[in-house]
Coordinates of C-alpha atoms in Angstrom, one line a residue:
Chain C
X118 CA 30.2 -14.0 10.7
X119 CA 29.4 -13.0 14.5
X120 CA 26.8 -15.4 15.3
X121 CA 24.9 -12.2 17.2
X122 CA 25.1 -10.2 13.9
X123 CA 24.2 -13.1 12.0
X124 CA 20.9 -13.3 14.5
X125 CA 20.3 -9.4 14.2
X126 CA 20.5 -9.5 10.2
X127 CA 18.2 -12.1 9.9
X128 CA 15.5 -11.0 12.4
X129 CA 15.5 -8.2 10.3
X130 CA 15.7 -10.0 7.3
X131 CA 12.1 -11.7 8.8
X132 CA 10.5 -8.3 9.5
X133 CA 11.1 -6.7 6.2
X134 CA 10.1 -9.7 4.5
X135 CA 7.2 -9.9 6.3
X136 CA 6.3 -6.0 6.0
X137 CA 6.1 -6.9 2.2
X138 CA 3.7 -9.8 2.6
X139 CA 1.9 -7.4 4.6
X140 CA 1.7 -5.1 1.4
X141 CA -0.6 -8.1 0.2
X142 CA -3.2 -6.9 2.3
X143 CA -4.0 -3.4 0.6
X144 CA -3.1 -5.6 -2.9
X145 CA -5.5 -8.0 -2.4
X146 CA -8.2 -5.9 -1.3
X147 CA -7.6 -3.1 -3.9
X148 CA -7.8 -5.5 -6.6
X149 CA -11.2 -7.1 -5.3
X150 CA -12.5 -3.4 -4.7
X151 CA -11.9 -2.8 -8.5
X152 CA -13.0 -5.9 -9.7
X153 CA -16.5 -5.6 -8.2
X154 CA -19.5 -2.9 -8.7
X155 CA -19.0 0.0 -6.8
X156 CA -22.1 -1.3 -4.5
X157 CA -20.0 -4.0 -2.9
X158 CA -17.1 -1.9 -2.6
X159 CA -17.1 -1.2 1.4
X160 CA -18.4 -4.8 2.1
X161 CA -15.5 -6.3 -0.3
X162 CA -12.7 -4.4 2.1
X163 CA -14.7 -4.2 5.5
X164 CA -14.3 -8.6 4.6
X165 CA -10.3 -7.9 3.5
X166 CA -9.9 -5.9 7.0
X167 CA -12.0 -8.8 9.1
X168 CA -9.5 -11.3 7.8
X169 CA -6.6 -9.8 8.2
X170 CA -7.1 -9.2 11.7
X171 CA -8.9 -12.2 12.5
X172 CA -6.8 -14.7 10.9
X173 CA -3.7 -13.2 12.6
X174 CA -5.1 -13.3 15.9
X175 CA -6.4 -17.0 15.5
X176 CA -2.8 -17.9 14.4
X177 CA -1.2 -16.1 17.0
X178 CA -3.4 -17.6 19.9
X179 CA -3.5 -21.0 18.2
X180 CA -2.5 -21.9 14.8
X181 CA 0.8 -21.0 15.3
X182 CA 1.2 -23.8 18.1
X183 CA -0.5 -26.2 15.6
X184 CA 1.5 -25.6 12.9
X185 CA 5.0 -25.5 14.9
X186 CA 4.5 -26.6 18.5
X187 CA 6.1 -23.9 20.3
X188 CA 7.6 -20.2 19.8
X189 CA 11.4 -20.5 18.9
X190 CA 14.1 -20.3 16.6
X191 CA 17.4 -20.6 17.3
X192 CA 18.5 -18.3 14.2
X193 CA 16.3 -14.9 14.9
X194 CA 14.1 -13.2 17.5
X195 CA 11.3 -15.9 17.9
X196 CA 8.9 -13.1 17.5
X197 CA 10.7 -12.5 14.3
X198 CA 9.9 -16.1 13.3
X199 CA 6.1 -15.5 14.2
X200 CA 5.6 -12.3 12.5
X201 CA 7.0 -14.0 9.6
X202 CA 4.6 -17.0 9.1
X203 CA 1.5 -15.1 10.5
X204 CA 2.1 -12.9 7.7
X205 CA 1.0 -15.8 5.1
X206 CA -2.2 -16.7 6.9
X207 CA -4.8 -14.2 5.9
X208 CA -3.3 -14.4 2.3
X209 CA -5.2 -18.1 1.8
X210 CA -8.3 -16.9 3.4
X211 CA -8.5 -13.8 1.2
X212 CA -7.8 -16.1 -2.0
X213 CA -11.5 -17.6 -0.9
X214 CA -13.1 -14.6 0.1
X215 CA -12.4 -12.9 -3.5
X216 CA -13.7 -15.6 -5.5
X217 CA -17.0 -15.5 -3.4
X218 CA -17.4 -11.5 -3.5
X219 CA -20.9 -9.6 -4.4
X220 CA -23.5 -12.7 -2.8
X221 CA -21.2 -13.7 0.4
X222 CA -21.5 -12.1 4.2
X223 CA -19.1 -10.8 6.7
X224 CA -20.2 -12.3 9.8
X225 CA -20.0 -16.5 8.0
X226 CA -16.7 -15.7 6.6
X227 CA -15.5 -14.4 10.0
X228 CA -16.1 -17.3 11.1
X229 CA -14.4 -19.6 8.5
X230 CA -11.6 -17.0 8.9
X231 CA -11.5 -18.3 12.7
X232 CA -11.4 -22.2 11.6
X233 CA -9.2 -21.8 8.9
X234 CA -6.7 -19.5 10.4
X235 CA -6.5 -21.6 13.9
X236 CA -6.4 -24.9 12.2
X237 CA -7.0 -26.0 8.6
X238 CA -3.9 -23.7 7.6
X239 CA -2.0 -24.8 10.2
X240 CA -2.3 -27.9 9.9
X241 CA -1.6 -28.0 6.5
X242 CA 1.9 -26.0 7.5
X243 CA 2.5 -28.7 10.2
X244 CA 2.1 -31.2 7.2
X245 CA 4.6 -29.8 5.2
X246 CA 7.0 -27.2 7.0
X247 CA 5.9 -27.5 10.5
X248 CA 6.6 -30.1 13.0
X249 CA 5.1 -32.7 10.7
X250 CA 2.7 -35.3 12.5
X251 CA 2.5 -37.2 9.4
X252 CA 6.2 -38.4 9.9
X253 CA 6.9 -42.1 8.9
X254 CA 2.9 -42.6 8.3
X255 CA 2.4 -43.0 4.5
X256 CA 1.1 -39.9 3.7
X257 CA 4.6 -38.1 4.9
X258 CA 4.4 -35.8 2.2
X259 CA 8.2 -35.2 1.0
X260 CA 7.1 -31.9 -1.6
X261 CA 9.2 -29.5 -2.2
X262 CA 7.6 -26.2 -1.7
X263 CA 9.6 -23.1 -0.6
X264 CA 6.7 -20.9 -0.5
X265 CA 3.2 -22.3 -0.5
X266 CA 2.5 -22.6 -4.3
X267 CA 0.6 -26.2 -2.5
X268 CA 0.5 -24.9 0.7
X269 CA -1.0 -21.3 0.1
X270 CA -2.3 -20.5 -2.8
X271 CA -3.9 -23.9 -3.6
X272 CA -4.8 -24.5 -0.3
X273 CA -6.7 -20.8 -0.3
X274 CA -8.2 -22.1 -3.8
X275 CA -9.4 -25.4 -2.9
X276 CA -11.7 -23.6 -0.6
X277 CA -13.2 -21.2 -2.4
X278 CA -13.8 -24.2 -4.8
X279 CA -16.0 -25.4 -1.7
X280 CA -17.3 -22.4 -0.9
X281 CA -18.6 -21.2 -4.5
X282 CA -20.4 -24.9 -4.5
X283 CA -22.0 -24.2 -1.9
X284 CA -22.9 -20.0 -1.9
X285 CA -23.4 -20.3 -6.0
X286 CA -23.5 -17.3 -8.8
X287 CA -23.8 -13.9 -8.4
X288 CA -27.7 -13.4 -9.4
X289 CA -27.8 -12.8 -13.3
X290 CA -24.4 -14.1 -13.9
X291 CA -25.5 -17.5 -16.1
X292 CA -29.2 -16.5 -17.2
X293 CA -31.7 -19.4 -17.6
X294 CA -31.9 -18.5 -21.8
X295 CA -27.9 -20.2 -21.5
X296 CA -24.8 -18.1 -22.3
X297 CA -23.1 -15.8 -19.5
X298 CA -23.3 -12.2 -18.3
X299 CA -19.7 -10.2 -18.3
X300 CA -20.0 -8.0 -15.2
X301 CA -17.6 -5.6 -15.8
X302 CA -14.9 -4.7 -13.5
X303 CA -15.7 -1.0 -11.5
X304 CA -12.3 0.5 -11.6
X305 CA -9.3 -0.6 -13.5
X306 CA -6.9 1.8 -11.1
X307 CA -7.6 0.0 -8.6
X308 CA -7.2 -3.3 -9.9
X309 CA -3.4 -2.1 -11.2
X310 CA -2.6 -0.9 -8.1
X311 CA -3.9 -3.9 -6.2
X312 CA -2.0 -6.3 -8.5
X313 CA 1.0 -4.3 -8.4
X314 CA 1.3 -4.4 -4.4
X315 CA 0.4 -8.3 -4.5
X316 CA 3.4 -8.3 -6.8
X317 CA 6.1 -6.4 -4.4
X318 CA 4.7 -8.5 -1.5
X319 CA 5.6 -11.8 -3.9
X320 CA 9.2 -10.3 -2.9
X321 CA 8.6 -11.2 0.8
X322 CA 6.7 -13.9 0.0
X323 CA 9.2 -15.5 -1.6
X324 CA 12.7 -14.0 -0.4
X325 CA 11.8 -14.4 3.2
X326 CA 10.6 -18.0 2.4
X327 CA 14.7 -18.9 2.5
X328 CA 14.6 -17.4 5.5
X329 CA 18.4 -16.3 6.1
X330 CA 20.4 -13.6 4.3
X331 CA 23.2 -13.7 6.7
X332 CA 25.9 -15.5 4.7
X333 CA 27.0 -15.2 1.4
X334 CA 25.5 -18.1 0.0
X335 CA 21.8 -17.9 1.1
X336 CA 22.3 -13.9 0.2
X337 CA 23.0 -15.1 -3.2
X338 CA 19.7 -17.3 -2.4
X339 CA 17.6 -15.2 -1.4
X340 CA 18.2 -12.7 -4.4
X341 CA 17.8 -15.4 -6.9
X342 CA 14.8 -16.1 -5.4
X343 CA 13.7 -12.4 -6.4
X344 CA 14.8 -12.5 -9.4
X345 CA 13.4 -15.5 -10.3
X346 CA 10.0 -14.6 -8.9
X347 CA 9.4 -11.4 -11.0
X348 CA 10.7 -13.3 -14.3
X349 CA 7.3 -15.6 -13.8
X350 CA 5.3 -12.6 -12.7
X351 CA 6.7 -10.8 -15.9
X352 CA 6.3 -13.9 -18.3
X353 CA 3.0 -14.5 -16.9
X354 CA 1.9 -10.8 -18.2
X355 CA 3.7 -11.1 -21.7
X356 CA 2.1 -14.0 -22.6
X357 CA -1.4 -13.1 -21.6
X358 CA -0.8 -9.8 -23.3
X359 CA 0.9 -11.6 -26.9
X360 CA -2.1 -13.8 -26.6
X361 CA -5.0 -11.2 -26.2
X362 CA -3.9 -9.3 -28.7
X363 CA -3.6 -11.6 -31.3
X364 CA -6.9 -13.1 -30.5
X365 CA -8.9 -10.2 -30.1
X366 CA -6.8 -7.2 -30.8
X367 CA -7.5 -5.3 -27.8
X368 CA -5.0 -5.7 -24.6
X369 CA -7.6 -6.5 -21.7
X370 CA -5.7 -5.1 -18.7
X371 CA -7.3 -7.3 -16.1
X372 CA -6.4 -10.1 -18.0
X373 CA -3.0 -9.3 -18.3
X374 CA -2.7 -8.6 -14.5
X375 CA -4.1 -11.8 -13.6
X376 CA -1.3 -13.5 -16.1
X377 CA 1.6 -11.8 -14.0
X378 CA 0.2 -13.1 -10.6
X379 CA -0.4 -16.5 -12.5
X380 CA 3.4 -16.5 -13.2
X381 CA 3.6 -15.1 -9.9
X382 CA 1.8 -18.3 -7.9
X383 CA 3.3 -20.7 -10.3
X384 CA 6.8 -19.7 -9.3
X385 CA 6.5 -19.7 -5.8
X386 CA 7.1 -23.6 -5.1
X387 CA 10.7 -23.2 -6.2
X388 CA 11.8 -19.9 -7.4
X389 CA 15.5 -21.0 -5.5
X390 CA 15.7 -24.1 -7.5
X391 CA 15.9 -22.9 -11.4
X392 CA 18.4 -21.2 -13.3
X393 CA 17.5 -17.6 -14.4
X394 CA 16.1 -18.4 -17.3
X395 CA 13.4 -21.5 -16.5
X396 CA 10.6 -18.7 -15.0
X397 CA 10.5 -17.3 -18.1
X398 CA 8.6 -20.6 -19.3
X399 CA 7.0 -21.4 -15.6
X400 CA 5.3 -18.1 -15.6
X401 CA 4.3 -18.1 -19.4
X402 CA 2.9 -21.2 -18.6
X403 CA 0.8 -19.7 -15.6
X404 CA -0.4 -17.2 -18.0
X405 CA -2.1 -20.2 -20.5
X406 CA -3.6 -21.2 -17.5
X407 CA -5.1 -18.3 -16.3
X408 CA -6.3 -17.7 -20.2
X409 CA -7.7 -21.5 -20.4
X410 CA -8.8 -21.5 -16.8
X411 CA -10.9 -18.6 -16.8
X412 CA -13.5 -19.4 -19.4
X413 CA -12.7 -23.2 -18.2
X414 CA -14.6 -22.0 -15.0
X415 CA -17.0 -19.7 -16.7
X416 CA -18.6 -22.9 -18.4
X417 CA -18.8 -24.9 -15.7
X418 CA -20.7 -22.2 -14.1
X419 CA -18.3 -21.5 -11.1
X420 CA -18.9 -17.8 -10.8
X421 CA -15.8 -16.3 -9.6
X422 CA -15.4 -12.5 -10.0
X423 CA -11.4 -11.8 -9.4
X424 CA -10.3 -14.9 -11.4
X425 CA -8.8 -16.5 -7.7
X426 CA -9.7 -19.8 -9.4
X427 CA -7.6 -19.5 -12.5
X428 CA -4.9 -17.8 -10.8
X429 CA -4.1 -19.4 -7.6
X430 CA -5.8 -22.9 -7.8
X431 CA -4.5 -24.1 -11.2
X432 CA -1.3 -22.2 -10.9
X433 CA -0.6 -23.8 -7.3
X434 CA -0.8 -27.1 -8.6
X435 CA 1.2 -26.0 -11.8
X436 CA 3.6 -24.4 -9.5
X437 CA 4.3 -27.6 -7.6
X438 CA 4.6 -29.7 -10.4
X439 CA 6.7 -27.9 -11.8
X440 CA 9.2 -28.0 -9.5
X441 CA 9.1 -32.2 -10.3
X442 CA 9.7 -31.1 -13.9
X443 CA 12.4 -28.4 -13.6
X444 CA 13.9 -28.6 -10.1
X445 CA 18.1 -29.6 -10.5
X446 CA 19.6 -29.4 -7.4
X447 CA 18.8 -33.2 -6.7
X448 CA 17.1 -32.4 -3.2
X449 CA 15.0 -36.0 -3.5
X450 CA 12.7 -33.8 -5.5
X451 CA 10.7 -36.3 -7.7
X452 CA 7.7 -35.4 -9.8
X453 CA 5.5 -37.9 -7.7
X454 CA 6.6 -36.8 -4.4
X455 CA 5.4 -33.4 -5.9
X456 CA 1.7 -35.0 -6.9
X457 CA 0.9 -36.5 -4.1
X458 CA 1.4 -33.6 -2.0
X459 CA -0.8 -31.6 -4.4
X460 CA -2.9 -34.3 -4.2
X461 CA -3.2 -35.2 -0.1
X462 CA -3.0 -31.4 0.6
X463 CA -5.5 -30.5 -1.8
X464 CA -8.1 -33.9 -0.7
X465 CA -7.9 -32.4 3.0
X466 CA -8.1 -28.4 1.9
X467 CA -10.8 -29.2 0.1
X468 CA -12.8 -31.3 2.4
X469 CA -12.3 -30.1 5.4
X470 CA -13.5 -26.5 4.0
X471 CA -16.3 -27.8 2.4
X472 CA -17.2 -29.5 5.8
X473 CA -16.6 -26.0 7.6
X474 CA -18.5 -23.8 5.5
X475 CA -21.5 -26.5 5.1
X476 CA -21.4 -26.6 8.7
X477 CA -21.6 -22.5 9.2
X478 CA -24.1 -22.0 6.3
X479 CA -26.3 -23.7 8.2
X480 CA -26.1 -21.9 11.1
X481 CA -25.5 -18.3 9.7
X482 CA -26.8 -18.6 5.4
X483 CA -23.2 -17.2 4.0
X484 CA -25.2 -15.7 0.9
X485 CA -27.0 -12.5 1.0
X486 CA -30.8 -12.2 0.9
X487 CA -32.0 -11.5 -2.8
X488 CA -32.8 -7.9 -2.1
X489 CA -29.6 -7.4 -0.4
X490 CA -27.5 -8.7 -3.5
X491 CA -29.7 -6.9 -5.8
X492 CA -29.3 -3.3 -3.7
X493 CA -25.6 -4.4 -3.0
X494 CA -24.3 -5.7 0.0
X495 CA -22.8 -2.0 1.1
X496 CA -26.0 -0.7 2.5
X497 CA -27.2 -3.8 4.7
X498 CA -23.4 -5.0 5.3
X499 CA -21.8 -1.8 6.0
X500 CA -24.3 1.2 6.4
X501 CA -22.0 2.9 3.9
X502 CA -21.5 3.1 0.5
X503 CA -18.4 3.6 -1.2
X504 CA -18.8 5.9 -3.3
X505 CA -22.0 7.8 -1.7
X506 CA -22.0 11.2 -3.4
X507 CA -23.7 12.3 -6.7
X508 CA -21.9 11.8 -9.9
X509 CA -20.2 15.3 -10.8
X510 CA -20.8 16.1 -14.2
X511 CA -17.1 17.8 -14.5
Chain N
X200 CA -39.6 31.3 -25.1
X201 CA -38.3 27.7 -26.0
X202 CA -36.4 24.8 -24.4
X203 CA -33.5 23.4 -26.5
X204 CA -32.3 19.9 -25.2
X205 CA -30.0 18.1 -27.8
X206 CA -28.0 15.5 -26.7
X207 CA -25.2 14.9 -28.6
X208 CA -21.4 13.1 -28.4
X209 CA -19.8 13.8 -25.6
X210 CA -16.6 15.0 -26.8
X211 CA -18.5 17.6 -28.9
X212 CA -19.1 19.4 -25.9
X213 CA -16.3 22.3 -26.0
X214 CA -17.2 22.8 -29.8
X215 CA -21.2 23.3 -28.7
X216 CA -20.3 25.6 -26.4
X217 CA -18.0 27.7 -27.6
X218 CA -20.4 28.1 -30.7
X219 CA -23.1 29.4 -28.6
X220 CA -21.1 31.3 -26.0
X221 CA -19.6 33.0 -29.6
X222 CA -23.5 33.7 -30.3
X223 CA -23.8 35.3 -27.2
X224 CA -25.9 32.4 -25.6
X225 CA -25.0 33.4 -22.2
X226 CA -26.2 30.0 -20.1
X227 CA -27.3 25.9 -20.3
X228 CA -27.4 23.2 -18.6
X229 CA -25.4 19.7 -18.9
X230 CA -25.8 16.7 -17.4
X231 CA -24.2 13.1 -18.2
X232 CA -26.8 10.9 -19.9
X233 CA -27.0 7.1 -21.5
X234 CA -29.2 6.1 -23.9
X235 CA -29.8 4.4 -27.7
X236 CA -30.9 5.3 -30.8
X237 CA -30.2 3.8 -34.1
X238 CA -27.1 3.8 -33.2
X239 CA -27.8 1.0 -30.7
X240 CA -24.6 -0.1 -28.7
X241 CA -21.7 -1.8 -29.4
X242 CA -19.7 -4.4 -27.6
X243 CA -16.7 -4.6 -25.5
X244 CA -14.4 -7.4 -24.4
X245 CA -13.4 -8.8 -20.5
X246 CA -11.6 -11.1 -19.6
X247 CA -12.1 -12.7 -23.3
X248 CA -15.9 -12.9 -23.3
X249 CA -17.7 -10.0 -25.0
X250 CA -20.5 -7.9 -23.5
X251 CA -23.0 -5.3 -25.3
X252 CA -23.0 -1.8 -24.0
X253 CA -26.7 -0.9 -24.7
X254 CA -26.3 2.5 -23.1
X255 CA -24.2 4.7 -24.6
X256 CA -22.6 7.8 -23.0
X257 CA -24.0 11.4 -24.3
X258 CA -24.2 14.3 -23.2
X259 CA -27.7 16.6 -22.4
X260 CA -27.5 20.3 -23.3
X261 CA -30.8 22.1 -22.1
X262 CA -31.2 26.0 -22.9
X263 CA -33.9 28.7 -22.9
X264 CA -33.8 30.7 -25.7
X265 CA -36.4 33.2 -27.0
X266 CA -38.7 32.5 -30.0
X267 CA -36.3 34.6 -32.5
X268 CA -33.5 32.7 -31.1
X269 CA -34.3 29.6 -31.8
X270 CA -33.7 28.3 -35.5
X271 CA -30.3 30.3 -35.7
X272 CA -29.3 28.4 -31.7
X273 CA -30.4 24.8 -33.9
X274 CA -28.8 25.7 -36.7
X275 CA -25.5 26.6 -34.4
X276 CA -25.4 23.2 -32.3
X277 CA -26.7 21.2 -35.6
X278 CA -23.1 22.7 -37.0
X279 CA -20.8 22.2 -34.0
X280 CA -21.7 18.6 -32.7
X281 CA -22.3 16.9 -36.4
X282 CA -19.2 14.3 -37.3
X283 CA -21.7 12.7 -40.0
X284 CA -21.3 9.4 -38.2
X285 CA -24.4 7.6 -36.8
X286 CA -25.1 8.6 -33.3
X287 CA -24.6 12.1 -33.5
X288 CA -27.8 12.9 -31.4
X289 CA -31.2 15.2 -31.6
X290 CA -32.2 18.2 -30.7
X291 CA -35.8 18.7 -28.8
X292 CA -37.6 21.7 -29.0
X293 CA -40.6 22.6 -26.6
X294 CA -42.5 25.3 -25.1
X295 CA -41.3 26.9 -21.5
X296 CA -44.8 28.5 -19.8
X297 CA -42.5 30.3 -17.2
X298 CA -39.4 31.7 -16.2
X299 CA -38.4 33.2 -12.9
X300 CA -35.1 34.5 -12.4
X301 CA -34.7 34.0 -8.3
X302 CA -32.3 36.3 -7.1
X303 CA -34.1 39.4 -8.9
X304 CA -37.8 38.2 -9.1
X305 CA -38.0 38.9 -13.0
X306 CA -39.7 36.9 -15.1
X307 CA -40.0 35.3 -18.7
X308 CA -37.7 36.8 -21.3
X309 CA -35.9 39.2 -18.8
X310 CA -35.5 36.1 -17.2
X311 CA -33.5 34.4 -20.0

């Protein structure tokens, strides 16, 4: 093909893709705004808005730099390229900020957004896709990992690990007496629809992550990819649907959503690298772990309100793995080279968060006052309430 | 004159109403309630653990009737809103001192 057209099919290759992974942003804070009680509604998506603007604009004035030295591709527009990865950023930021909705403030996670968007992130991509400082030291890390099951979605979990150490429960949530209080999610439309556009964004995620279409073969690629991403997401879903019903006999809907994105994060490593039929067992997978991990969590008293734990942190690690397990296209893939970028990328996400967010609760307390939490963080957060008008009766 | 409140299942609503618009009950008032009885509340499932609902949705009828009215307006909501199952509701009945109707001025059983 014309190398020109070539340039101009994959530049806007990178823009669709990236408009997708843009849908992410209304998913992800859809889903959180159903999840929590309609009193947290307006500070849940006033924190989805912060990050995505903040995150992009630290990545765009440094991160970007960090993770890949300079603007430039020789195969698209360069702004192209950019758009692309500063797409991904806010997506590990608003893994955290989920898990931590209902007890944490704006302002302190504006302010992780700002560190983790300029450089933890960043530097993780540098590790791993970037311009790779760690090159011929031992910690090289030689992962496969097409989309960021490591890079992303554990990376995002890792540090919401850190940061529900350090903000704890929502107030109520594990009474002293023992056992645990369900909090029942506000709005189950919104939560479908939030899950839903996370799951057409999965499309860019992962289809742009091959990041050509303009030849026949990585055409072929990129639409394998697809496929093989929504066979997980599906899978994922199934499962947690087969299983809920024959334990309990009733089909809990948020359940099953969070099994399709399970599938969903555990097939973004390597959805190139399998035949069509391997996601189906990858994603049903990420749905027993989303079962196991959520109650897993419960009783270790991690209070975690969209299940960001379950979903991205075990199913990121899964993810990677499994490419060690399934992978067959011989790319020096081995199931150690997998682990021990789980594990080095993981040992830094997690530290260097923790650090970060130890550093800024000092400074600015990220949990809300008691009668803040108890009123709901919309009225001292936002001045508005979500839903401020009586209840009609009809 | 008498106030009528009986809260009763929600979905018994339409039923309640037509029953004592057919009577020629000509208004009431409803409002969304929670509350318990024997019936206490039951339990739901998320996410695999399994909370109690101890406030169960029902719904408030209040009407003014006058004192003739008021077995045979019992007797009709008693009819319309029973299903025999627990948690069918009560019906309260207590005196009203006063009525004024505001856009006229009139007063007590004109009122009605």
């Amino acid at each position: 093909m014309d190398a020109n057209i070539a340039y101009v099919i994959d530049t806007f290759f990178a823009l669709f893709a990236m408009t997708l992974i843009i849908f992410m942003v209304p998913g992800f804070a859809m889903l959180e705004a159903g999840l929590v009680r309609t009193k947290n509604v307006s500070a849940v998506l006033m924190v989805n808005t912060m990050i995505y603007a903040v995150a992009s604009l630290a990545f765009l004035l440094v991160g970007y730099s960090v993770a890949f030295g300079d603007f430039g591709s020789d195969s698209m527009s360069k702004w192209a390229a950019f758009l692309f990865q500063m797409a991904f950023v806010g997506k590990v930021i608003n893994i955290m900020s989920g898990g931590v909705s209902e007890r944490a403030k704006v302002l302190p996670l504006g302010l992780f957004t700002i560190v983790m968007g300029a450089l933890i992130y960043p530097i993780i991509v540098n590790w791993s896709w970037g311009s790779d400082m760690l090159k011929n030291t031992i910690l090289d890390l030689n992962m496969y990992d097409l989309a960021g099951s490591t890079v992303i979605h554990s990376t995002g979990g890792w540090a919401l690990l850190a940061a529900i150490l350090i903000i704890g429960a929502r107030r109520g949530r594990y009474p002293k007496e023992g056992g645990v209080r369900v909090i029942p999610a506000s709005n189950i439309p919104l939560v479908t629809l939030g899950a839903f556009l996370l799951w057409i964004g999965w499309f860019g995620f992962n289809g742009g992550s091959i990041g050509s279409i303009a030849s026949k073969q990585s055409a072929d690629a990129v639409a394998l990819t697809i496929m093989n991403t929504n066979t997980a997401g599906l899978s994922g879903a199934i499962l947690v649907g087969l299983y809920m019903y024959f334990r309990y006999h009733k089909l809990d809907i948020t359940m099953v959503l969070n099994g399709a994105l399970g599938g969903l994060v555990a097939i973004t490593a390597g959805p190139n690298l399998y035949d069509i039929y391997t996601p189906i067992l990858i994603g049903s997978i990420g749905g027993v772990l989303v079962i196991f991990g959520v109650s897993f969590f419960d009783k270790l008293k991690l209070d975690d309100p969209v299940g960001a734990l379950s979903v991205h942190l075990l199913n990121g690690i899964w993810g990677t793995l499994a490419v060690g397990i399934f992978a067959s296209n011989g790319d020096n893939i081995t199931f150690l080279g997998q682990l021990k970028g789980v594990v080095v990328v993981g040992i830094f996400a997690f530290i260097s968060s923790f650090i970060v967010l130890y550093v800024i609760n000092k400074l600015v307390p990220l949990r809300a006052e008691k009668d803040e939490e108890m009123q709901g963080l919309d009225v001292d957060e936002c001045g508005l309430e979500a839903y401020p008008e009586f209840k009609r009766a009809f | 004159m008498k106030k009528i409140e009986a809260i009763i299942k929600p979905f018994k609503l339409e039923d309640v109403k037509d029953a004592l618009t057919e009577a020629g009950i000509t208004g009431m008032t409803v409002s969304d309630v929670k509350g318990y009885g024997r019936q206490q509340g039951h339990s739901e499932l998320y996410r695999g653990a399994e909370y109690v609902v101890d406030f169960l949705p029902k719904i408030k009828i209040e009407l003014i009737v006058a004192n003739k009215d008021v077995d045979s307006t019992i007797h009709l909501i008693t009819e319309a809103s029973k299903t025999g199952k627990i948690g069918d509701g009560k019906i309260f009945v207590s005196p009203i001192e006063k009525i004024v109707r505001i856009r006229t001025g009139e007063e007590d059983e004109e009122a009605i």
